[in-house]
């Protein structure tokens, strides 16, 4: 090379004063952006944890934040990941497009240039066949190392990869997907019978061992919840970073177990996680993490016209179907996972009216949003009950009701499980040496008859997950002919959205 040097020097001297531009990110510096649990939320929404409760987030605002960071760091030096549960929460994922529900969410994610997403449990809400069509069309890398077909060996979904290696600013990043170990109690028995997922730790460990020799950074992109992320970090010590989801945890600071960092970015498209790492010698040399609220006033670039047009298109479409005002709510109907709530009372009354059953039941995890005081539209009601699960009636004995209420008492007292909201019964319990016992139970205003068989109404989800909610498998459940959302619309139109505040279950001393 030496003989050329003078010539090169001359060329530079003779009018090429251009020197190499400073790299936006120094070698080995990587920025990992992440969201999780978007649940169909594509528009800005009220942030009730911020002063003044401003509307924040949505894909238009998210794209602005992502683009600004890509411009500052260099797009080729960044990754954009999603921790799963893109489906179920707003009417957007109820719209069928190109043969599958959920397609619009993937279209948004493609428009924002997501690099990978992991399959969450709610991706199964519209059934495995729907998910297969959806995954088959995804141009975003679809990950899950443990979701397997019946053989336990092959991927369950078309296009599904166990992991993917991205080359980012000279760093080889192995990203391994993982879907919750609790799938059996979260998907329908029909779908469950068609799969044999591996335990998360086993699948991630195998994939990490396979990727480790050829990568500089190992990332688990998980939909297993923060508690299980911590267990995974302990079980697979080679992981550098876990980008999580499922527990909807807005982590203001990254967690750490051993040498593994853990992050998660809330839910509903309102925040963006920003991880910056320097990678050297096959490990993280420097780590920085920030959870950014996607507030409108902090945007530093203008909105992208095509993403804004997409959002406006879907909003118009959804308003034409779901814009109708059903009635006014005089006050907010709140929800709770572990306790009785106004919304739980309201929806069980709605199911009881739809079915004429003695009792109606609704699970705490099924209440997805709250009814605010003021006009209630079909859309806002849908966001409370987005699953559209069919309503069934089935016989239930007095003894089974008592067993169910005891589980409810445990939920209320210890917050260790989900509460089953109930209409048609009232009950009291007390704690005796740390265990709940029922004091009084009545059904239809009469003391419960343990030997009698009553009728109960509940959604297909509760019927399918009878082990968790009922203890006994319902005999010959009969479809009522509508789903929970339809029952809610009918009840809202007929009776409005008020709550008398009267507790049906209460703890006494
Ligand atoms: Zn989830």
Short mmCIF file of C-alpha atoms and ligand atoms in Angstrom, two decimals:
data_model
loop_
_atom_site.label_atom_id
_atom_site.label_comp_id
_atom_site.label_asym_id
_atom_site.label_seq_id
_atom_site.Cartn_x
_atom_site.Cartn_y
_atom_site.Cartn_z
CA UNK A 1 0.00 0.00 0.00
CA UNK A 2 2.88 2.37 0.72
CA UNK A 3 3.56 3.56 -2.86
CA UNK A 4 0.07 4.95 -3.03
CA UNK A 5 0.28 7.05 0.05
CA UNK A 6 1.69 10.21 -1.53
CA UNK A 7 -0.94 10.02 -4.22
CA UNK A 8 -3.68 9.65 -1.66
CA UNK A 9 -2.24 12.55 0.28
CA UNK A 10 -2.26 14.59 -2.87
CA UNK A 11 -5.84 13.76 -3.62
CA UNK A 12 -6.89 14.89 -0.16
CA UNK A 13 -4.79 17.99 -0.48
CA UNK A 14 -6.16 18.76 -3.92
CA UNK A 15 -9.72 19.44 -3.01
CA UNK A 16 -11.19 16.56 -1.04
CA UNK A 17 -11.24 18.09 2.42
CA UNK A 18 -14.16 15.82 3.28
CA UNK A 19 -13.26 13.70 6.23
CA UNK A 20 -15.34 10.71 7.31
CA UNK A 21 -18.45 11.96 9.15
CA UNK A 22 -18.51 11.17 12.85
CA UNK A 23 -20.49 7.96 13.32
CA UNK A 24 -23.86 8.57 14.98
CA UNK A 25 -23.16 5.70 17.34
CA UNK A 26 -19.58 4.66 18.17
CA UNK A 27 -18.71 1.05 17.23
CA UNK A 28 -20.39 -1.44 19.54
CA UNK A 29 -23.03 1.06 20.66
CA UNK A 30 -26.54 -0.28 20.10
CA UNK A 31 -29.96 1.21 20.87
CA UNK A 32 -32.82 -1.22 21.51
CA UNK A 33 -36.30 0.29 21.47
CA UNK A 34 -39.21 -1.71 22.79
CA UNK A 35 -42.94 -1.83 23.44
CA UNK A 36 -45.21 -4.59 24.76
CA UNK A 37 -48.88 -5.39 25.34
CA UNK A 38 -50.12 -2.97 22.69
CA UNK A 39 -53.52 -4.76 22.76
CA UNK A 40 -54.89 -3.00 19.70
CA UNK A 41 -54.32 0.47 21.14
CA UNK A 42 -53.41 2.64 18.19
CA UNK A 43 -54.64 6.11 19.18
CA UNK A 44 -53.49 8.48 21.98
CA UNK A 45 -55.07 7.71 25.36
CA UNK A 46 -55.56 9.34 28.72
CA UNK A 47 -52.56 8.83 31.01
CA UNK A 48 -54.17 8.81 34.45
CA UNK A 49 -50.78 8.63 36.22
CA UNK A 50 -49.63 11.98 34.81
CA UNK A 51 -50.69 15.39 36.14
CA UNK A 52 -53.62 16.75 34.14
CA UNK A 53 -54.18 13.27 32.64
CA UNK A 54 -53.03 14.21 29.10
CA UNK A 55 -53.66 11.95 26.11
CA UNK A 56 -50.42 10.22 25.19
CA UNK A 57 -49.11 7.52 22.89
CA UNK A 58 -50.60 5.84 19.83
CA UNK A 59 -48.76 4.78 16.69
CA UNK A 60 -48.41 8.29 15.24
CA UNK A 61 -46.63 9.53 18.36
CA UNK A 62 -44.66 6.29 18.75
CA UNK A 63 -43.38 6.59 15.18
CA UNK A 64 -42.20 10.15 15.89
CA UNK A 65 -40.20 9.00 18.91
CA UNK A 66 -38.72 6.01 17.11
CA UNK A 67 -37.79 8.11 14.05
CA UNK A 68 -36.16 10.82 16.16
CA UNK A 69 -34.02 8.23 17.92
CA UNK A 70 -33.13 6.51 14.65
CA UNK A 71 -32.09 9.84 13.16
CA UNK A 72 -29.93 10.62 16.19
CA UNK A 73 -28.33 7.19 16.50
CA UNK A 74 -28.41 5.92 12.92
CA UNK A 75 -31.17 3.57 11.90
CA UNK A 76 -28.68 0.76 11.27
CA UNK A 77 -27.58 1.05 14.90
CA UNK A 78 -31.03 0.47 16.40
CA UNK A 79 -33.50 -2.37 16.89
CA UNK A 80 -37.25 -2.06 17.50
CA UNK A 81 -38.85 -4.97 19.37
CA UNK A 82 -42.30 -5.80 20.73
CA UNK A 83 -42.95 -8.04 23.74
CA UNK A 84 -46.27 -9.49 22.53
CA UNK A 85 -50.03 -9.29 23.08
CA UNK A 86 -50.72 -7.08 20.09
CA UNK A 87 -54.34 -8.36 19.97
CA UNK A 88 -57.50 -7.69 22.02
CA UNK A 89 -58.33 -4.40 23.66
CA UNK A 90 -59.94 -2.15 21.06
CA UNK A 91 -62.22 -2.69 18.06
CA UNK A 92 -59.13 -2.45 15.82
CA UNK A 93 -58.30 -6.10 16.43
CA UNK A 94 -61.93 -7.15 15.97
CA UNK A 95 -61.80 -5.94 12.34
CA UNK A 96 -61.16 -8.69 9.89
CA UNK A 97 -58.70 -7.73 7.17
CA UNK A 98 -57.00 -9.97 4.62
CA UNK A 99 -58.53 -13.05 6.21
CA UNK A 100 -57.47 -12.43 9.80
CA UNK A 101 -58.36 -10.32 12.78
CA UNK A 102 -55.36 -8.34 14.01
CA UNK A 103 -53.97 -7.58 10.54
CA UNK A 104 -54.16 -3.78 11.07
CA UNK A 105 -51.83 -4.06 14.07
CA UNK A 106 -49.23 -5.84 11.97
CA UNK A 107 -49.63 -3.20 9.26
CA UNK A 108 -48.86 -0.46 11.79
CA UNK A 109 -45.87 -2.41 13.10
CA UNK A 110 -44.58 -2.88 9.57
CA UNK A 111 -45.02 0.83 8.86
CA UNK A 112 -42.93 1.64 11.95
CA UNK A 113 -40.26 -0.84 10.88
CA UNK A 114 -40.41 -3.20 13.85
CA UNK A 115 -37.62 -5.76 13.64
CA UNK A 116 -39.25 -8.54 15.71
CA UNK A 117 -42.18 -9.40 17.97
CA UNK A 118 -42.90 -12.31 20.26
CA UNK A 119 -46.22 -14.18 20.25
CA UNK A 120 -48.26 -13.38 23.39
CA UNK A 121 -51.13 -15.34 24.92
CA UNK A 122 -53.77 -12.90 23.64
CA UNK A 123 -52.64 -13.59 20.08
CA UNK A 124 -54.76 -16.77 20.51
CA UNK A 125 -57.94 -14.87 21.48
CA UNK A 126 -59.40 -15.22 17.99
CA UNK A 127 -58.28 -18.82 17.73
CA UNK A 128 -55.18 -20.63 16.51
CA UNK A 129 -56.36 -20.64 12.87
CA UNK A 130 -56.66 -16.84 12.92
CA UNK A 131 -53.18 -16.55 14.43
CA UNK A 132 -51.73 -18.86 11.78
CA UNK A 133 -53.08 -16.63 9.02
CA UNK A 134 -51.79 -13.54 10.83
CA UNK A 135 -48.29 -14.93 11.46
CA UNK A 136 -48.14 -16.25 7.91
CA UNK A 137 -48.48 -12.71 6.58
CA UNK A 138 -46.13 -11.00 9.01
CA UNK A 139 -43.08 -9.33 7.54
CA UNK A 140 -41.95 -8.50 11.07
CA UNK A 141 -39.86 -11.41 12.42
CA UNK A 142 -42.24 -13.52 14.55
CA UNK A 143 -40.50 -15.17 17.49
CA UNK A 144 -41.16 -17.84 20.09
CA UNK A 145 -38.67 -20.54 21.05
CA UNK A 146 -41.11 -22.61 23.07
CA UNK A 147 -44.36 -22.51 21.06
CA UNK A 148 -44.38 -25.88 19.30
CA UNK A 149 -46.78 -27.98 17.30
CA UNK A 150 -48.13 -31.28 18.61
CA UNK A 151 -44.77 -33.02 18.02
CA UNK A 152 -43.10 -30.60 20.44
CA UNK A 153 -40.35 -30.12 17.86
CA UNK A 154 -41.61 -27.89 15.05
CA UNK A 155 -42.74 -24.29 15.29
CA UNK A 156 -46.50 -23.95 15.85
CA UNK A 157 -47.01 -21.05 13.41
CA UNK A 158 -45.98 -20.34 9.83
CA UNK A 159 -43.09 -17.86 9.72
CA UNK A 160 -42.37 -18.42 13.42
CA UNK A 161 -38.68 -18.52 14.32
CA UNK A 162 -37.27 -19.64 17.66
CA UNK A 163 -34.71 -16.85 17.45
CA UNK A 164 -33.15 -14.43 15.00
CA UNK A 165 -29.67 -12.91 14.78
CA UNK A 166 -29.53 -9.21 13.89
CA UNK A 167 -26.31 -7.45 12.90
CA UNK A 168 -26.47 -4.00 14.46
CA UNK A 169 -23.50 -1.62 14.32
CA UNK A 170 -21.03 -4.48 14.22
CA UNK A 171 -22.76 -6.30 17.08
CA UNK A 172 -24.36 -9.68 16.43
CA UNK A 173 -27.51 -9.71 18.55
CA UNK A 174 -29.28 -13.02 19.10
CA UNK A 175 -32.92 -12.40 19.97
CA UNK A 176 -34.79 -15.38 21.43
CA UNK A 177 -38.60 -15.36 21.80
CA UNK A 178 -40.55 -16.90 24.72
CA UNK A 179 -44.29 -17.22 25.31
CA UNK A 180 -45.80 -17.69 28.79
CA UNK A 181 -45.78 -21.14 30.40
CA UNK A 182 -49.41 -20.54 31.52
CA UNK A 183 -50.83 -20.93 28.02
CA UNK A 184 -52.90 -23.97 28.98
CA UNK A 185 -55.10 -21.83 31.21
CA UNK A 186 -55.19 -18.91 28.77
CA UNK A 187 -56.13 -20.43 25.40
CA UNK A 188 -59.15 -22.52 24.45
CA UNK A 189 -58.99 -26.29 25.06
CA UNK A 190 -59.48 -26.81 21.28
CA UNK A 191 -56.34 -24.84 20.52
CA UNK A 192 -54.44 -26.28 23.45
CA UNK A 193 -55.04 -29.79 22.10
CA UNK A 194 -53.17 -28.80 18.93
CA UNK A 195 -49.89 -27.72 20.53
CA UNK A 196 -47.15 -28.92 22.85
CA UNK A 197 -45.16 -25.91 24.02
CA UNK A 198 -41.82 -26.50 25.75
CA UNK A 199 -41.11 -25.01 29.15
CA UNK A 200 -39.78 -21.47 28.60
CA UNK A 201 -36.50 -21.98 30.48
CA UNK A 202 -35.70 -25.18 28.60
CA UNK A 203 -36.41 -23.69 25.18
CA UNK A 204 -34.55 -20.43 25.86
CA UNK A 205 -31.56 -22.25 27.36
CA UNK A 206 -31.23 -24.49 24.29
CA UNK A 207 -31.51 -21.55 21.91
CA UNK A 208 -29.04 -19.46 23.94
CA UNK A 209 -26.49 -22.30 23.89
CA UNK A 210 -26.91 -22.63 20.13
CA UNK A 211 -26.53 -18.89 19.45
CA UNK A 212 -23.88 -18.00 22.02
CA UNK A 213 -20.76 -18.96 19.98
CA UNK A 214 -21.84 -16.76 17.06
CA UNK A 215 -23.28 -13.71 18.83
CA UNK A 216 -22.02 -10.82 20.94
CA UNK A 217 -25.25 -10.08 22.77
CA UNK A 218 -28.08 -12.43 23.82
CA UNK A 219 -31.53 -10.92 24.25
CA UNK A 220 -34.67 -12.80 25.35
CA UNK A 221 -37.80 -11.14 23.97
CA UNK A 222 -40.39 -12.56 26.32
CA UNK A 223 -44.10 -12.55 27.00
CA UNK A 224 -43.98 -14.23 30.40
CA UNK A 225 -44.34 -11.37 32.94
CA UNK A 226 -41.77 -9.74 35.21
CA UNK A 227 -41.77 -12.43 37.93
CA UNK A 228 -41.03 -15.13 35.39
CA UNK A 229 -38.46 -12.89 33.67
CA UNK A 230 -36.52 -12.85 36.94
CA UNK A 231 -36.73 -16.64 37.17
CA UNK A 232 -35.63 -16.95 33.55
CA UNK A 233 -32.61 -14.73 34.17
CA UNK A 234 -31.59 -17.00 37.05
CA UNK A 235 -32.24 -20.16 35.01
CA UNK A 236 -30.33 -19.03 31.90
CA UNK A 237 -27.30 -17.07 33.16
CA UNK A 238 -25.94 -16.36 29.66
CA UNK A 239 -28.70 -13.87 28.82
CA UNK A 240 -27.52 -10.26 28.65
CA UNK A 241 -30.94 -8.63 28.47
CA UNK A 242 -34.61 -9.59 28.82
CA UNK A 243 -37.10 -7.38 27.00
CA UNK A 244 -40.39 -8.39 28.56
CA UNK A 245 -44.17 -8.12 28.45
CA UNK A 246 -47.36 -9.74 29.81
CA UNK A 247 -47.40 -8.15 33.29
CA UNK A 248 -47.91 -4.64 31.76
CA UNK A 249 -45.16 -3.33 34.05
CA UNK A 250 -43.99 0.25 33.38
CA UNK A 251 -40.40 -0.21 34.56
CA UNK A 252 -38.92 3.20 35.22
CA UNK A 253 -35.63 1.51 36.06
CA UNK A 254 -34.20 -1.68 34.64
CA UNK A 255 -34.15 -4.75 36.88
CA UNK A 256 -31.12 -6.93 37.28
CA UNK A 257 -30.67 -10.58 38.19
CA UNK A 258 -27.05 -11.74 38.11
CA UNK A 259 -25.59 -10.27 34.92
CA UNK A 260 -28.96 -10.03 33.17
CA UNK A 261 -30.78 -6.72 32.74
CA UNK A 262 -34.61 -6.80 32.63
CA UNK A 263 -36.85 -4.13 31.07
CA UNK A 264 -40.57 -3.74 30.26
CA UNK A 265 -42.47 -0.75 28.86
CA UNK A 266 -45.96 -0.68 30.42
CA UNK A 267 -48.80 -1.31 28.00
CA UNK A 268 -51.28 0.11 25.50
CA UNK A 269 -48.81 1.99 23.31
CA UNK A 270 -48.29 4.82 25.79
CA UNK A 271 -44.58 4.41 26.53
CA UNK A 272 -41.38 3.45 24.75
CA UNK A 273 -38.46 1.69 26.41
CA UNK A 274 -35.04 2.88 25.28
CA UNK A 275 -32.05 0.66 26.06
CA UNK A 276 -28.57 1.80 25.12
CA UNK A 277 -25.69 -0.60 25.44
CA UNK A 278 -22.02 -0.65 24.61
CA UNK A 279 -21.02 -4.16 23.71
CA UNK A 280 -17.43 -5.29 23.98
CA UNK A 281 -15.82 -8.72 24.41
CA UNK A 282 -19.10 -10.59 24.16
CA UNK A 283 -20.71 -8.67 27.03
CA UNK A 284 -22.43 -5.42 27.98
CA UNK A 285 -19.73 -2.89 28.90
CA UNK A 286 -22.13 0.00 29.58
CA UNK A 287 -25.92 0.02 30.03
CA UNK A 288 -28.43 2.84 30.05
CA UNK A 289 -32.21 2.58 30.17
CA UNK A 290 -35.05 5.04 30.00
CA UNK A 291 -38.84 4.62 29.91
CA UNK A 292 -40.31 7.49 27.91
CA UNK A 293 -43.92 8.64 28.19
CA UNK A 294 -45.11 9.36 24.66
CA UNK A 295 -46.46 12.81 25.50
CA UNK A 296 -47.51 15.00 22.56
CA UNK A 297 -45.43 17.98 23.70
CA UNK A 298 -42.15 16.04 23.80
CA UNK A 299 -42.22 15.12 20.09
CA UNK A 300 -39.21 16.59 18.29
CA UNK A 301 -40.14 15.61 14.73
CA UNK A 302 -43.45 16.12 12.96
CA UNK A 303 -45.99 13.35 12.47
CA UNK A 304 -45.49 10.96 9.57
CA UNK A 305 -48.28 11.51 7.07
CA UNK A 306 -48.74 7.89 6.05
CA UNK A 307 -48.97 6.61 9.64
CA UNK A 308 -51.36 9.45 10.49
CA UNK A 309 -53.47 8.54 7.44
CA UNK A 310 -53.59 4.90 8.53
CA UNK A 311 -54.72 5.86 12.03
CA UNK A 312 -57.37 8.23 10.64
CA UNK A 313 -58.59 5.56 8.23
CA UNK A 314 -59.13 2.99 10.99
CA UNK A 315 -60.59 5.56 13.37
CA UNK A 316 -63.18 6.57 10.78
CA UNK A 317 -63.98 2.96 9.98
CA UNK A 318 -64.33 2.04 13.67
CA UNK A 319 -66.40 5.13 14.50
CA UNK A 320 -68.88 4.19 11.78
CA UNK A 321 -69.40 0.81 13.48
CA UNK A 322 -68.81 1.61 17.15
CA UNK A 323 -69.57 5.34 17.43
CA UNK A 324 -73.16 5.00 18.69
CA UNK A 325 -73.82 6.50 22.15
CA UNK A 326 -75.65 3.85 24.19
CA UNK A 327 -76.43 5.87 27.33
CA UNK A 328 -74.83 8.17 29.89
CA UNK A 329 -72.98 6.84 32.91
CA UNK A 330 -73.72 9.00 35.98
CA UNK A 331 -70.41 7.95 37.56
CA UNK A 332 -67.37 5.90 36.76
CA UNK A 333 -67.67 2.09 36.93
CA UNK A 334 -64.31 0.85 38.15
CA UNK A 335 -62.77 -2.59 37.72
CA UNK A 336 -60.67 -4.84 39.88
CA UNK A 337 -58.79 -8.09 39.35
CA UNK A 338 -58.79 -9.36 42.95
CA UNK A 339 -61.91 -7.75 44.43
CA UNK A 340 -65.56 -6.99 43.78
CA UNK A 341 -66.00 -3.92 41.57
CA UNK A 342 -68.76 -1.76 40.10
CA UNK A 343 -67.98 -2.96 36.57
CA UNK A 344 -67.99 -6.59 37.74
CA UNK A 345 -71.44 -6.09 39.28
CA UNK A 346 -72.66 -4.40 36.11
CA UNK A 347 -71.50 -6.99 33.57
CA UNK A 348 -72.77 -9.94 35.65
CA UNK A 349 -76.16 -8.23 35.86
CA UNK A 350 -76.00 -7.91 32.07
CA UNK A 351 -75.27 -11.62 31.60
CA UNK A 352 -78.06 -12.53 34.03
CA UNK A 353 -80.54 -10.39 32.09
CA UNK A 354 -79.41 -11.95 28.79
CA UNK A 355 -79.75 -15.50 30.09
CA UNK A 356 -82.43 -15.42 32.83
CA UNK A 357 -80.08 -17.57 34.91
CA UNK A 358 -80.14 -17.60 38.73
CA UNK A 359 -76.52 -16.51 38.85
CA UNK A 360 -74.04 -14.91 36.47
CA UNK A 361 -70.25 -14.93 36.72
CA UNK A 362 -67.44 -12.89 35.16
CA UNK A 363 -63.68 -13.17 35.72
CA UNK A 364 -61.54 -10.26 36.94
CA UNK A 365 -59.07 -10.63 34.07
CA UNK A 366 -61.91 -10.20 31.58
CA UNK A 367 -62.57 -6.61 32.68
CA UNK A 368 -60.17 -4.73 30.38
CA UNK A 369 -61.08 -1.07 30.80
CA UNK A 370 -63.38 1.07 32.96
CA UNK A 371 -66.53 2.96 32.08
CA UNK A 372 -65.97 6.67 32.61
CA UNK A 373 -68.72 9.06 33.71
CA UNK A 374 -70.50 10.61 30.71
CA UNK A 375 -71.51 9.26 27.32
CA UNK A 376 -70.79 5.58 26.82
CA UNK A 377 -70.30 4.53 23.22
CA UNK A 378 -70.21 1.07 21.75
CA UNK A 379 -66.47 1.62 21.35
CA UNK A 380 -65.82 2.43 25.01
CA UNK A 381 -67.96 -0.54 26.06
CA UNK A 382 -66.05 -2.78 23.65
CA UNK A 383 -62.78 -1.72 25.27
CA UNK A 384 -64.17 -3.01 28.60
CA UNK A 385 -65.27 -6.34 27.11
CA UNK A 386 -63.21 -6.95 23.93
CA UNK A 387 -63.14 -10.73 23.87
CA UNK A 388 -66.59 -11.35 22.35
CA UNK A 389 -66.80 -14.69 24.15
CA UNK A 390 -70.08 -16.59 23.78
CA UNK A 391 -72.34 -16.70 26.84
CA UNK A 392 -73.44 -20.12 28.15
CA UNK A 393 -75.75 -21.35 30.88
CA UNK A 394 -75.14 -24.52 32.87
CA UNK A 395 -76.36 -26.17 36.07
CA UNK A 396 -74.49 -25.42 39.29
CA UNK A 397 -75.23 -26.95 42.70
CA UNK A 398 -75.48 -24.98 45.92
CA UNK A 399 -72.39 -26.79 47.10
CA UNK A 400 -70.44 -25.69 44.03
CA UNK A 401 -71.56 -22.10 44.59
CA UNK A 402 -70.26 -22.23 48.15
CA UNK A 403 -66.90 -23.63 47.01
CA UNK A 404 -66.68 -20.88 44.39
CA UNK A 405 -67.45 -18.17 46.94
CA UNK A 406 -64.76 -19.54 49.25
CA UNK A 407 -62.24 -19.13 46.43
CA UNK A 408 -63.57 -15.60 45.96
CA UNK A 409 -63.09 -14.90 49.67
CA UNK A 410 -59.47 -16.05 49.33
CA UNK A 411 -59.03 -13.74 46.31
CA UNK A 412 -60.47 -10.81 48.25
CA UNK A 413 -58.50 -11.48 51.44
CA UNK A 414 -55.09 -12.38 50.01
CA UNK A 415 -55.10 -11.09 46.39
CA UNK A 416 -53.58 -14.43 45.44
CA UNK A 417 -56.03 -15.19 42.63
CA UNK A 418 -58.62 -13.63 40.33
CA UNK A 419 -62.01 -12.63 41.75
CA UNK A 420 -65.14 -13.96 40.06
CA UNK A 421 -67.76 -11.22 39.94
CA UNK A 422 -71.25 -12.50 40.66
CA UNK A 423 -74.84 -11.46 40.15
CA UNK A 424 -77.78 -13.16 41.86
CA UNK A 425 -76.08 -13.99 45.15
CA UNK A 426 -74.97 -12.14 48.26
CA UNK A 427 -72.41 -13.48 50.72
CA UNK A 428 -70.27 -12.62 53.71
CA UNK A 429 -67.09 -14.22 54.97
CA UNK A 430 -64.67 -13.89 57.84
CA UNK A 431 -61.12 -14.97 58.43
CA UNK A 432 -60.61 -17.78 60.91
CA UNK A 433 -56.99 -18.59 61.80
CA UNK A 434 -55.85 -17.18 58.46
CA UNK A 435 -58.39 -19.09 56.35
CA UNK A 436 -61.62 -17.63 54.97
CA UNK A 437 -64.96 -19.12 56.02
CA UNK A 438 -68.40 -18.18 54.76
CA UNK A 439 -70.81 -16.65 57.26
CA UNK A 440 -73.98 -16.30 55.16
CA UNK A 441 -74.88 -16.95 51.53
CA UNK A 442 -78.13 -16.28 49.74
CA UNK A 443 -79.24 -16.80 46.15
CA UNK A 444 -82.18 -14.86 44.78
CA UNK A 445 -82.79 -13.37 48.24
CA UNK A 446 -83.17 -16.82 49.90
CA UNK A 447 -80.60 -18.68 52.01
CA UNK A 448 -78.66 -20.97 49.72
CA UNK A 449 -79.87 -24.58 49.46
CA UNK A 450 -76.73 -26.72 49.21
CA UNK A 451 -78.59 -29.63 47.65
CA UNK A 452 -80.42 -27.58 45.04
CA UNK A 453 -79.27 -27.13 41.43
CA UNK A 454 -79.28 -23.54 40.21
CA UNK A 455 -78.50 -22.20 36.74
CA UNK A 456 -75.44 -20.06 36.11
CA UNK A 457 -74.44 -17.92 33.12
CA UNK A 458 -70.81 -17.30 32.18
CA UNK A 459 -68.61 -16.83 29.13
CA UNK A 460 -66.97 -19.60 27.13
CA UNK A 461 -63.67 -18.60 28.75
CA UNK A 462 -64.93 -19.49 32.23
CA UNK A 463 -66.57 -22.66 30.94
CA UNK A 464 -63.31 -23.66 29.19
CA UNK A 465 -61.18 -22.80 32.22
CA UNK A 466 -63.55 -24.53 34.66
CA UNK A 467 -60.68 -26.00 36.66
CA UNK A 468 -59.48 -22.54 37.58
CA UNK A 469 -62.86 -20.85 38.08
CA UNK A 470 -65.52 -23.46 38.86
CA UNK A 471 -63.69 -26.49 40.25
CA UNK A 472 -66.18 -28.77 38.49
CA UNK A 473 -66.69 -29.12 34.75
CA UNK A 474 -70.08 -27.71 33.67
CA UNK A 475 -72.46 -30.34 32.36
CA UNK A 476 -73.92 -29.63 28.92
CA UNK A 477 -73.35 -25.87 28.78
CA UNK A 478 -76.01 -24.32 26.53
CA UNK A 479 -75.24 -21.27 24.35
CA UNK A 480 -77.46 -18.28 25.06
CA UNK A 481 -77.01 -17.07 21.48
CA UNK A 482 -74.97 -13.93 22.08
CA UNK A 483 -71.53 -12.96 23.32
CA UNK A 484 -70.57 -10.91 26.37
CA UNK A 485 -70.14 -7.68 24.40
CA UNK A 486 -73.58 -8.08 22.79
CA UNK A 487 -75.09 -8.78 26.21
CA UNK A 488 -73.39 -5.63 27.53
CA UNK A 489 -74.74 -3.48 24.67
CA UNK A 490 -78.29 -4.77 25.21
CA UNK A 491 -78.12 -4.19 28.95
CA UNK A 492 -76.55 -0.74 28.59
CA UNK A 493 -79.34 0.33 26.23
CA UNK A 494 -82.06 -1.12 28.49
CA UNK A 495 -80.77 -0.20 31.94
CA UNK A 496 -77.97 2.31 31.49
CA UNK A 497 -74.68 2.37 33.33
CA UNK A 498 -75.33 2.98 36.99
CA UNK A 499 -74.21 1.09 40.03
CA UNK A 500 -75.99 1.18 43.40
CA UNK A 501 -72.69 0.65 45.22
CA UNK A 502 -74.23 -2.22 47.22
CA UNK A 503 -71.62 -4.89 47.88
CA UNK A 504 -72.65 -8.47 47.17
CA UNK A 505 -69.72 -10.04 48.95
CA UNK A 506 -68.23 -8.58 52.09
CA UNK A 507 -65.78 -9.46 54.82
CA UNK A 508 -67.13 -9.31 58.35
CA UNK A 509 -65.33 -9.66 61.67
ZN1 LIG B 1 -50.21 -11.41 28.06
#
